[in-house]
């Protein structure tokens, strides 16, 4: 059998199916598999969590160097919220849980959440 070039061939069709009076309906499937939904993990500002703790969270859980972590922390402090990173759903949820656990253990009210993007 000759190999098919997927870029040149028409999008796949579902199996023909009999519909009522022997009519056959061809349904076109959606053309492309969509990329997975991505999520941004966000930290919210508060009046109590120490700046140094936020910098350490950004370094430990979001792999930021100290300079980048400090810039993100200051942006959150000044603007109310800031993006720590963008991940697939499960990784984003894990990051949120890690931050919440660390903040809770240290007795800080730091809030972290995940938001779908686009
Ligand atoms: N606003 C806090 C303070 O002045 C610092 C802070 C920054 C808290 C970022 C939370 O996500 C945060 N100590």
PDB file of C-alpha atoms and ligand atoms in Angstrom:
ATOM      1  CA  UNK A   1       0.000   0.000   0.000  1.00  0.00           C
ATOM      2  CA  UNK A   2       1.320   3.466  -0.877  1.00  0.00           C
ATOM      3  CA  UNK A   3       2.240   5.555   2.203  1.00  0.00           C
ATOM      4  CA  UNK A   4      -0.096   8.483   2.881  1.00  0.00           C
ATOM      5  CA  UNK A   5       1.230  11.926   3.523  1.00  0.00           C
ATOM      6  CA  UNK A   6      -0.969  13.294   6.335  1.00  0.00           C
ATOM      7  CA  UNK A   7      -0.303  16.880   5.233  1.00  0.00           C
ATOM      8  CA  UNK A   8      -1.735  16.223   1.781  1.00  0.00           C
ATOM      9  CA  UNK A   9      -4.608  13.916   2.617  1.00  0.00           C
ATOM     10  CA  UNK A  10      -8.075  15.158   3.472  1.00  0.00           C
ATOM     11  CA  UNK A  11      -9.067  15.244   7.139  1.00  0.00           C
ATOM     12  CA  UNK A  12     -10.394  11.910   8.368  1.00  0.00           C
ATOM     13  CA  UNK A  13     -14.064  11.178   8.055  1.00  0.00           C
ATOM     14  CA  UNK A  14     -16.089   9.083  10.422  1.00  0.00           C
ATOM     15  CA  UNK A  15     -17.419   5.775   9.234  1.00  0.00           C
ATOM     16  CA  UNK A  16     -20.440   6.281   6.984  1.00  0.00           C
ATOM     17  CA  UNK A  17     -23.601   5.491   8.893  1.00  0.00           C
ATOM     18  CA  UNK A  18     -27.069   4.633   7.706  1.00  0.00           C
ATOM     19  CA  UNK A  19     -29.449   7.405   8.680  1.00  0.00           C
ATOM     20  CA  UNK A  20     -33.150   6.675   8.532  1.00  0.00           C
ATOM     21  CA  UNK A  21     -34.215   5.868   4.997  1.00  0.00           C
ATOM     22  CA  UNK A  22     -30.878   4.365   4.005  1.00  0.00           C
ATOM     23  CA  UNK A  23     -29.298   7.779   3.544  1.00  0.00           C
ATOM     24  CA  UNK A  24     -25.607   7.848   4.421  1.00  0.00           C
ATOM     25  CA  UNK A  25     -24.202  10.819   6.304  1.00  0.00           C
ATOM     26  CA  UNK A  26     -20.496  11.596   6.266  1.00  0.00           C
ATOM     27  CA  UNK A  27     -19.440  13.635   9.282  1.00  0.00           C
ATOM     28  CA  UNK A  28     -16.182  15.553   9.193  1.00  0.00           C
ATOM     29  CA  UNK A  29     -14.212  15.238  12.404  1.00  0.00           C
ATOM     30  CA  UNK A  30     -12.555  18.332  13.823  1.00  0.00           C
ATOM     31  CA  UNK A  31      -9.398  18.900  11.820  1.00  0.00           C
ATOM     32  CA  UNK A  32      -6.672  19.173  14.404  1.00  0.00           C
ATOM     33  CA  UNK A  33      -6.049  17.940  17.900  1.00  0.00           C
ATOM     34  CA  UNK A  34      -6.048  20.967  20.171  1.00  0.00           C
ATOM     35  CA  UNK A  35      -2.968  21.647  22.329  1.00  0.00           C
ATOM     36  CA  UNK A  36      -3.604  21.115  26.052  1.00  0.00           C
ATOM     37  CA  UNK A  37      -5.070  23.979  28.038  1.00  0.00           C
ATOM     38  CA  UNK A  38      -2.360  25.800  29.971  1.00  0.00           C
ATOM     39  CA  UNK A  39      -2.637  27.389  33.412  1.00  0.00           C
ATOM     40  CA  UNK A  40      -0.812  30.309  34.998  1.00  0.00           C
ATOM     41  CA  UNK A  41       0.033  30.022  38.662  1.00  0.00           C
ATOM     42  CA  UNK A  42      -0.528  33.340  40.394  1.00  0.00           C
ATOM     43  CA  UNK A  43       0.469  34.697  43.793  1.00  0.00           C
ATOM     44  CA  UNK A  44      -1.696  37.338  45.467  1.00  0.00           C
ATOM     45  CA  UNK A  45      -0.425  40.161  47.629  1.00  0.00           C
ATOM     46  CA  UNK A  46      -1.323  40.448  51.298  1.00  0.00           C
ATOM     47  CA  UNK A  47      -0.163  42.673  54.133  1.00  0.00           C
ATOM     48  CA  UNK A  48       1.390  39.980  56.329  1.00  0.00           C
ATOM     49  CA  UNK A  49       3.524  37.484  54.413  1.00  0.00           C
ATOM     50  CA  UNK A  50       7.171  38.574  54.635  1.00  0.00           C
ATOM     51  CA  UNK A  51       8.798  39.602  51.348  1.00  0.00           C
ATOM     52  CA  UNK A  52      11.663  37.218  52.004  1.00  0.00           C
ATOM     53  CA  UNK A  53       9.285  34.268  52.313  1.00  0.00           C
ATOM     54  CA  UNK A  54       7.715  35.071  48.917  1.00  0.00           C
ATOM     55  CA  UNK A  55      11.160  35.336  47.321  1.00  0.00           C
ATOM     56  CA  UNK A  56      12.067  31.925  48.730  1.00  0.00           C
ATOM     57  CA  UNK A  57       8.810  30.391  47.474  1.00  0.00           C
ATOM     58  CA  UNK A  58       9.501  31.717  43.976  1.00  0.00           C
ATOM     59  CA  UNK A  59      13.019  30.288  44.070  1.00  0.00           C
ATOM     60  CA  UNK A  60      12.088  26.913  45.523  1.00  0.00           C
ATOM     61  CA  UNK A  61       8.858  26.076  43.674  1.00  0.00           C
ATOM     62  CA  UNK A  62       9.158  28.120  40.483  1.00  0.00           C
ATOM     63  CA  UNK A  63      12.908  27.775  39.862  1.00  0.00           C
ATOM     64  CA  UNK A  64      13.526  31.528  39.737  1.00  0.00           C
ATOM     65  CA  UNK A  65      16.944  32.917  40.538  1.00  0.00           C
ATOM     66  CA  UNK A  66      17.085  35.413  43.389  1.00  0.00           C
ATOM     67  CA  UNK A  67      16.959  38.460  41.130  1.00  0.00           C
ATOM     68  CA  UNK A  68      13.955  37.254  39.119  1.00  0.00           C
ATOM     69  CA  UNK A  69      12.193  36.117  42.304  1.00  0.00           C
ATOM     70  CA  UNK A  70      12.711  39.536  43.894  1.00  0.00           C
ATOM     71  CA  UNK A  71      11.334  41.307  40.821  1.00  0.00           C
ATOM     72  CA  UNK A  72       8.221  39.117  40.731  1.00  0.00           C
ATOM     73  CA  UNK A  73       7.673  39.563  44.483  1.00  0.00           C
ATOM     74  CA  UNK A  74       7.924  43.363  44.155  1.00  0.00           C
ATOM     75  CA  UNK A  75       5.517  43.353  41.205  1.00  0.00           C
ATOM     76  CA  UNK A  76       2.993  41.393  43.319  1.00  0.00           C
ATOM     77  CA  UNK A  77       3.563  43.738  46.256  1.00  0.00           C
ATOM     78  CA  UNK A  78       2.939  46.816  44.087  1.00  0.00           C
ATOM     79  CA  UNK A  79       0.258  45.540  41.687  1.00  0.00           C
ATOM     80  CA  UNK A  80      -1.638  43.007  43.798  1.00  0.00           C
ATOM     81  CA  UNK A  81      -0.867  39.831  41.882  1.00  0.00           C
ATOM     82  CA  UNK A  82       1.785  38.285  39.690  1.00  0.00           C
ATOM     83  CA  UNK A  83       2.400  35.260  37.489  1.00  0.00           C
ATOM     84  CA  UNK A  84       4.902  32.736  38.820  1.00  0.00           C
ATOM     85  CA  UNK A  85       4.833  30.351  35.861  1.00  0.00           C
ATOM     86  CA  UNK A  86       2.710  28.639  33.189  1.00  0.00           C
ATOM     87  CA  UNK A  87       2.099  24.880  33.322  1.00  0.00           C
ATOM     88  CA  UNK A  88      -0.223  22.089  32.288  1.00  0.00           C
ATOM     89  CA  UNK A  89      -3.217  21.536  34.585  1.00  0.00           C
ATOM     90  CA  UNK A  90      -1.719  18.884  36.887  1.00  0.00           C
ATOM     91  CA  UNK A  91       1.642  20.617  37.317  1.00  0.00           C
ATOM     92  CA  UNK A  92      -0.089  23.944  38.045  1.00  0.00           C
ATOM     93  CA  UNK A  93      -2.324  22.302  40.662  1.00  0.00           C
ATOM     94  CA  UNK A  94       0.711  20.675  42.281  1.00  0.00           C
ATOM     95  CA  UNK A  95       2.530  24.039  42.449  1.00  0.00           C
ATOM     96  CA  UNK A  96      -0.505  25.655  44.096  1.00  0.00           C
ATOM     97  CA  UNK A  97      -0.686  22.852  46.686  1.00  0.00           C
ATOM     98  CA  UNK A  98       3.044  23.084  47.416  1.00  0.00           C
ATOM     99  CA  UNK A  99       2.855  26.850  47.967  1.00  0.00           C
ATOM    100  CA  UNK A 100      -0.285  26.587  50.120  1.00  0.00           C
ATOM    101  CA  UNK A 101       1.340  23.872  52.231  1.00  0.00           C
ATOM    102  CA  UNK A 102       4.553  25.879  52.698  1.00  0.00           C
ATOM    103  CA  UNK A 103       2.634  29.061  53.585  1.00  0.00           C
ATOM    104  CA  UNK A 104       0.377  27.214  56.017  1.00  0.00           C
ATOM    105  CA  UNK A 105       3.331  25.497  57.711  1.00  0.00           C
ATOM    106  CA  UNK A 106       5.087  28.841  58.125  1.00  0.00           C
ATOM    107  CA  UNK A 107       1.922  30.531  59.401  1.00  0.00           C
ATOM    108  CA  UNK A 108       1.587  33.010  56.528  1.00  0.00           C
ATOM    109  CA  UNK A 109      -1.662  33.887  54.721  1.00  0.00           C
ATOM    110  CA  UNK A 110      -0.043  33.843  51.258  1.00  0.00           C
ATOM    111  CA  UNK A 111      -2.597  32.932  48.573  1.00  0.00           C
ATOM    112  CA  UNK A 112      -1.731  31.040  45.406  1.00  0.00           C
ATOM    113  CA  UNK A 113      -4.101  30.022  42.614  1.00  0.00           C
ATOM    114  CA  UNK A 114      -4.148  28.657  39.115  1.00  0.00           C
ATOM    115  CA  UNK A 115      -5.984  30.313  36.174  1.00  0.00           C
ATOM    116  CA  UNK A 116      -6.593  28.963  32.666  1.00  0.00           C
ATOM    117  CA  UNK A 117      -5.000  31.144  29.978  1.00  0.00           C
ATOM    118  CA  UNK A 118      -6.452  32.173  26.546  1.00  0.00           C
TER     119      UNK A 118
HETATM  120  N1  LIG B   1       2.957  42.815  50.848  1.00  0.00           N
HETATM  121  C1  LIG B   1       3.850  41.938  51.618  1.00  0.00           C
HETATM  122  C2  LIG B   1       4.626  42.771  52.621  1.00  0.00           C
HETATM  123  O1  LIG B   1       4.660  43.976  52.518  1.00  0.00           O
HETATM  124  C3  LIG B   1       4.823  41.193  50.719  1.00  0.00           C
HETATM  125  C4  LIG B   1       4.176  40.245  49.785  1.00  0.00           C
HETATM  126  C5  LIG B   1       4.565  40.186  48.445  1.00  0.00           C
HETATM  127  C6  LIG B   1       3.160  39.399  50.222  1.00  0.00           C
HETATM  128  C7  LIG B   1       3.985  39.304  47.566  1.00  0.00           C
HETATM  129  C8  LIG B   1       2.562  38.490  49.348  1.00  0.00           C
HETATM  130  O2  LIG B   1       2.408  37.534  47.158  1.00  0.00           O
HETATM  131  C9  LIG B   1       2.991  38.444  48.034  1.00  0.00           C
HETATM  132  N2  LIG B   1       5.254  42.113  53.593  1.00  0.00           N
END
